[in-house]
Amino acid sequence: RSVRMAGTKHLRSKSNTLDIGDDAAVIVKGTVARESSVVDKLLNSRYAVLSAQAFATFRKESDDAPSKVWPVTKDVVLTDVAGGEYHVRHPGVSTFWAVARGAYETRKMWSFTVTWSSVLTTDKLTLAFETEGKASEWHAGFEKAIQIQEAMPPKTQARLNELSVGDSSGMRVH
């Protein structure tokens, strides 16, 4: 699977796309729980793929295109892995319904936060996992992706930063 992306969930790009790569370029993939952008500590389960170029989430593993994509740049910052209590939304329940009706399960999970900063915005995403080992695996994957970005020549990094402004509407899988 190769995913093409236009960038982050917040800003739109005209037509530039960035290739996340095929399976050989994937650093880690699997199910993650990502914090809702609407309600703190409420988690949505997603299938995710991390490469050196991008972190993409899909509503289901079988989806052809990701629902959200964040570029990986040398400026991405990670918090340490830590344990905490989270509310995991019941499958098929909207965020609104989960909050209004308590349609979630409270669980002890292991998490870390990824922060993307640019001139225009700062975006934070908390990722949570059932085990400390799984959280550490994804954390190490992000560290590897960031190291790859840091090793890129400045011209290549500048071009990737230029391409990273956009949303998931420009993405496709081939």
PDB file of N, CA and C in Angstrom, residues 106-158:
ATOM      1  N   THR A 106     -13.677   3.475  30.770  1.00  0.00           N
ATOM      2  CA  THR A 106     -12.475   4.091  31.336  1.00  0.00           C
ATOM      3  C   THR A 106     -11.413   3.015  31.487  1.00  0.00           C
ATOM      4  N   ARG A 107     -10.207   3.307  30.945  1.00  0.00           N
ATOM      5  CA  ARG A 107      -9.119   2.334  30.973  1.00  0.00           C
ATOM      6  C   ARG A 107      -7.801   2.997  31.347  1.00  0.00           C
ATOM      7  N   LYS A 108      -6.945   2.235  31.976  1.00  0.00           N
ATOM      8  CA  LYS A 108      -5.554   2.639  32.214  1.00  0.00           C
ATOM      9  C   LYS A 108      -4.805   2.306  30.935  1.00  0.00           C
ATOM     10  N   MET A 109      -4.150   3.316  30.353  1.00  0.00           N
ATOM     11  CA  MET A 109      -3.418   3.112  29.104  1.00  0.00           C
ATOM     12  C   MET A 109      -2.079   3.833  29.179  1.00  0.00           C
ATOM     13  N   TRP A 110      -1.244   3.569  28.201  1.00  0.00           N
ATOM     14  CA  TRP A 110       0.074   4.200  28.095  1.00  0.00           C
ATOM     15  C   TRP A 110       0.050   5.124  26.898  1.00  0.00           C
ATOM     16  N   SER A 111       0.551   6.344  27.079  1.00  0.00           N
ATOM     17  CA  SER A 111       0.418   7.333  26.014  1.00  0.00           C
ATOM     18  C   SER A 111       1.637   8.239  25.890  1.00  0.00           C
ATOM     19  N   PHE A 112       1.664   8.959  24.788  1.00  0.00           N
ATOM     20  CA  PHE A 112       2.606  10.058  24.572  1.00  0.00           C
ATOM     21  C   PHE A 112       1.936  11.046  23.629  1.00  0.00           C
ATOM     22  N   THR A 113       2.434  12.276  23.639  1.00  0.00           N
ATOM     23  CA  THR A 113       1.863  13.320  22.788  1.00  0.00           C
ATOM     24  C   THR A 113       2.877  13.730  21.732  1.00  0.00           C
ATOM     25  N   VAL A 114       2.378  13.898  20.506  1.00  0.00           N
ATOM     26  CA  VAL A 114       3.182  14.347  19.375  1.00  0.00           C
ATOM     27  C   VAL A 114       2.760  15.788  19.094  1.00  0.00           C
ATOM     28  N   THR A 115       3.735  16.683  18.956  1.00  0.00           N
ATOM     29  CA  THR A 115       3.427  18.089  18.679  1.00  0.00           C
ATOM     30  C   THR A 115       4.081  18.513  17.373  1.00  0.00           C
ATOM     31  N   TRP A 116       3.251  19.067  16.483  1.00  0.00           N
ATOM     32  CA  TRP A 116       3.708  19.636  15.226  1.00  0.00           C
ATOM     33  C   TRP A 116       3.567  21.141  15.343  1.00  0.00           C
ATOM     34  N   SER A 117       4.631  21.875  15.066  1.00  0.00           N
ATOM     35  CA  SER A 117       4.568  23.337  15.113  1.00  0.00           C
ATOM     36  C   SER A 117       4.972  23.913  13.771  1.00  0.00           C
ATOM     37  N   SER A 118       4.268  24.959  13.378  1.00  0.00           N
ATOM     38  CA  SER A 118       4.620  25.701  12.169  1.00  0.00           C
ATOM     39  C   SER A 118       4.371  27.167  12.451  1.00  0.00           C
ATOM     40  N   VAL A 119       4.658  27.994  11.489  1.00  0.00           N
ATOM     41  CA  VAL A 119       4.438  29.428  11.638  1.00  0.00           C
ATOM     42  C   VAL A 119       2.947  29.709  11.860  1.00  0.00           C
ATOM     43  N   LEU A 120       2.088  28.920  11.232  1.00  0.00           N
ATOM     44  CA  LEU A 120       0.651  29.178  11.265  1.00  0.00           C
ATOM     45  C   LEU A 120      -0.096  28.524  12.414  1.00  0.00           C
ATOM     46  N   THR A 121       0.387  27.375  12.889  1.00  0.00           N
ATOM     47  CA  THR A 121      -0.394  26.638  13.881  1.00  0.00           C
ATOM     48  C   THR A 121       0.473  25.664  14.677  1.00  0.00           C
ATOM     49  N   THR A 122      -0.056  25.230  15.807  1.00  0.00           N
ATOM     50  CA  THR A 122       0.538  24.138  16.569  1.00  0.00           C
ATOM     51  C   THR A 122      -0.534  23.076  16.703  1.00  0.00           C
ATOM     52  N   ASP A 123      -0.188  21.854  16.422  1.00  0.00           N
ATOM     53  CA  ASP A 123      -1.139  20.750  16.477  1.00  0.00           C
ATOM     54  C   ASP A 123      -0.580  19.696  17.423  1.00  0.00           C
ATOM     55  N   LYS A 124      -1.392  19.256  18.382  1.00  0.00           N
ATOM     56  CA  LYS A 124      -0.981  18.218  19.329  1.00  0.00           C
ATOM     57  C   LYS A 124      -1.896  17.016  19.163  1.00  0.00           C
ATOM     58  N   LEU A 125      -1.300  15.843  19.245  1.00  0.00           N
ATOM     59  CA  LEU A 125      -2.052  14.607  19.121  1.00  0.00           C
ATOM     60  C   LEU A 125      -1.547  13.630  20.172  1.00  0.00           C
ATOM     61  N   THR A 126      -2.438  13.195  21.058  1.00  0.00           N
ATOM     62  CA  THR A 126      -2.087  12.190  22.055  1.00  0.00           C
ATOM     63  C   THR A 126      -2.461  10.824  21.511  1.00  0.00           C
ATOM     64  N   LEU A 127      -1.506   9.900  21.556  1.00  0.00           N
ATOM     65  CA  LEU A 127      -1.715   8.521  21.130  1.00  0.00           C
ATOM     66  C   LEU A 127      -1.618   7.637  22.361  1.00  0.00           C
ATOM     67  N   ALA A 128      -2.565   6.706  22.517  1.00  0.00           N
ATOM     68  CA  ALA A 128      -2.596   5.834  23.687  1.00  0.00           C
ATOM     69  C   ALA A 128      -2.656   4.370  23.259  1.00  0.00           C
ATOM     70  N   PHE A 129      -2.131   3.507  24.142  1.00  0.00           N
ATOM     71  CA  PHE A 129      -1.989   2.089  23.825  1.00  0.00           C
ATOM     72  C   PHE A 129      -2.310   1.254  25.050  1.00  0.00           C
ATOM     73  N   GLU A 130      -2.689   0.009  24.818  1.00  0.00           N
ATOM     74  CA  GLU A 130      -3.056  -0.911  25.893  1.00  0.00           C
ATOM     75  C   GLU A 130      -1.869  -1.278  26.782  1.00  0.00           C
ATOM     76  N   THR A 131      -0.657  -1.324  26.180  1.00  0.00           N
ATOM     77  CA  THR A 131       0.517  -1.729  26.958  1.00  0.00           C
ATOM     78  C   THR A 131       1.638  -0.695  26.834  1.00  0.00           C
ATOM     79  N   GLU A 132       2.492  -0.656  27.823  1.00  0.00           N
ATOM     80  CA  GLU A 132       3.644   0.238  27.787  1.00  0.00           C
ATOM     81  C   GLU A 132       4.574  -0.154  26.636  1.00  0.00           C
ATOM     82  N   GLY A 133       4.690  -1.444  26.381  1.00  0.00           N
ATOM     83  CA  GLY A 133       5.544  -1.925  25.287  1.00  0.00           C
ATOM     84  C   GLY A 133       5.092  -1.419  23.933  1.00  0.00           C
ATOM     85  N   LYS A 134       3.792  -1.456  23.688  1.00  0.00           N
ATOM     86  CA  LYS A 134       3.251  -0.982  22.412  1.00  0.00           C
ATOM     87  C   LYS A 134       3.448   0.532  22.289  1.00  0.00           C
ATOM     88  N   ALA A 135       3.230   1.271  23.374  1.00  0.00           N
ATOM     89  CA  ALA A 135       3.454   2.721  23.359  1.00  0.00           C
ATOM     90  C   ALA A 135       4.930   3.021  23.064  1.00  0.00           C
ATOM     91  N   SER A 136       5.826   2.262  23.680  1.00  0.00           N
ATOM     92  CA  SER A 136       7.258   2.462  23.471  1.00  0.00           C
ATOM     93  C   SER A 136       7.656   2.144  22.033  1.00  0.00           C
ATOM     94  N   GLU A 137       7.030   1.125  21.436  1.00  0.00           N
ATOM     95  CA  GLU A 137       7.309   0.767  20.040  1.00  0.00           C
ATOM     96  C   GLU A 137       6.947   1.924  19.101  1.00  0.00           C
ATOM     97  N   TRP A 138       5.764   2.500  19.289  1.00  0.00           N
ATOM     98  CA  TRP A 138       5.338   3.631  18.451  1.00  0.00           C
ATOM     99  C   TRP A 138       6.194   4.870  18.731  1.00  0.00           C
ATOM    100  N   HIS A 139       6.524   5.108  19.992  1.00  0.00           N
ATOM    101  CA  HIS A 139       7.373   6.247  20.357  1.00  0.00           C
ATOM    102  C   HIS A 139       8.722   6.121  19.649  1.00  0.00           C
ATOM    103  N   ALA A 140       9.318   4.929  19.695  1.00  0.00           N
ATOM    104  CA  ALA A 140      10.597   4.681  19.023  1.00  0.00           C
ATOM    105  C   ALA A 140      10.452   4.868  17.513  1.00  0.00           C
ATOM    106  N   GLY A 141       9.312   4.478  16.958  1.00  0.00           N
ATOM    107  CA  GLY A 141       9.056   4.677  15.531  1.00  0.00           C
ATOM    108  C   GLY A 141       9.059   6.157  15.166  1.00  0.00           C
ATOM    109  N   PHE A 142       8.391   6.972  15.987  1.00  0.00           N
ATOM    110  CA  PHE A 142       8.400   8.418  15.749  1.00  0.00           C
ATOM    111  C   PHE A 142       9.817   8.980  15.880  1.00  0.00           C
ATOM    112  N   GLU A 143      10.559   8.522  16.882  1.00  0.00           N
ATOM    113  CA  GLU A 143      11.942   8.987  17.044  1.00  0.00           C
ATOM    114  C   GLU A 143      12.771   8.664  15.806  1.00  0.00           C
ATOM    115  N   LYS A 144      12.593   7.467  15.255  1.00  0.00           N
ATOM    116  CA  LYS A 144      13.315   7.068  14.046  1.00  0.00           C
ATOM    117  C   LYS A 144      12.930   7.956  12.867  1.00  0.00           C
ATOM    118  N   ALA A 145      11.634   8.212  12.697  1.00  0.00           N
ATOM    119  CA  ALA A 145      11.170   9.059  11.592  1.00  0.00           C
ATOM    120  C   ALA A 145      11.750  10.471  11.703  1.00  0.00           C
ATOM    121  N   ILE A 146      11.770  11.001  12.912  1.00  0.00           N
ATOM    122  CA  ILE A 146      12.320  12.345  13.146  1.00  0.00           C
ATOM    123  C   ILE A 146      13.819  12.354  12.834  1.00  0.00           C
ATOM    124  N   GLN A 147      14.540  11.306  13.253  1.00  0.00           N
ATOM    125  CA  GLN A 147      15.981  11.215  12.967  1.00  0.00           C
ATOM    126  C   GLN A 147      16.242  11.172  11.465  1.00  0.00           C
ATOM    127  N   ILE A 148      15.395  10.459  10.728  1.00  0.00           N
ATOM    128  CA  ILE A 148      15.533  10.406   9.267  1.00  0.00           C
ATOM    129  C   ILE A 148      15.344  11.809   8.694  1.00  0.00           C
ATOM    130  N   GLN A 149      14.363  12.537   9.196  1.00  0.00           N
ATOM    131  CA  GLN A 149      14.124  13.904   8.725  1.00  0.00           C
ATOM    132  C   GLN A 149      15.299  14.818   9.053  1.00  0.00           C
ATOM    133  N   GLU A 150      15.852  14.661  10.256  1.00  0.00           N
ATOM    134  CA  GLU A 150      17.001  15.486  10.665  1.00  0.00           C
ATOM    135  C   GLU A 150      18.216  15.242   9.774  1.00  0.00           C
ATOM    136  N   ALA A 151      18.342  14.028   9.240  1.00  0.00           N
ATOM    137  CA  ALA A 151      19.486  13.674   8.402  1.00  0.00           C
ATOM    138  C   ALA A 151      19.328  14.129   6.954  1.00  0.00           C
ATOM    139  N   MET A 152      18.134  14.581   6.580  1.00  0.00           N
ATOM    140  CA  MET A 152      17.903  15.013   5.200  1.00  0.00           C
ATOM    141  C   MET A 152      18.633  16.317   4.909  1.00  0.00           C
ATOM    142  N   PRO A 153      19.090  16.475   3.664  1.00  0.00           N
ATOM    143  CA  PRO A 153      19.714  17.752   3.285  1.00  0.00           C
ATOM    144  C   PRO A 153      18.700  18.894   3.443  1.00  0.00           C
ATOM    145  N   PRO A 154      19.161  20.096   3.806  1.00  0.00           N
ATOM    146  CA  PRO A 154      18.252  21.234   4.033  1.00  0.00           C
ATOM    147  C   PRO A 154      17.291  21.507   2.876  1.00  0.00           C
ATOM    148  N   LYS A 155      17.748  21.360   1.617  1.00  0.00           N
ATOM    149  CA  LYS A 155      16.866  21.615   0.468  1.00  0.00           C
ATOM    150  C   LYS A 155      15.707  20.622   0.437  1.00  0.00           C
ATOM    151  N   THR A 156      16.002  19.348   0.687  1.00  0.00           N
ATOM    152  CA  THR A 156      14.959  18.318   0.695  1.00  0.00           C
ATOM    153  C   THR A 156      13.983  18.584   1.828  1.00  0.00           C
ATOM    154  N   GLN A 157      14.492  18.923   3.010  1.00  0.00           N
ATOM    155  CA  GLN A 157      13.635  19.217   4.160  1.00  0.00           C
ATOM    156  C   GLN A 157      12.745  20.417   3.869  1.00  0.00           C
ATOM    157  N   ALA A 158      13.283  21.465   3.240  1.00  0.00           N
ATOM    158  CA  ALA A 158      12.481  22.655   2.912  1.00  0.00           C
ATOM    159  C   ALA A 158      11.365  22.284   1.954  1.00  0.00           C
TER     160      ALA A 158
END
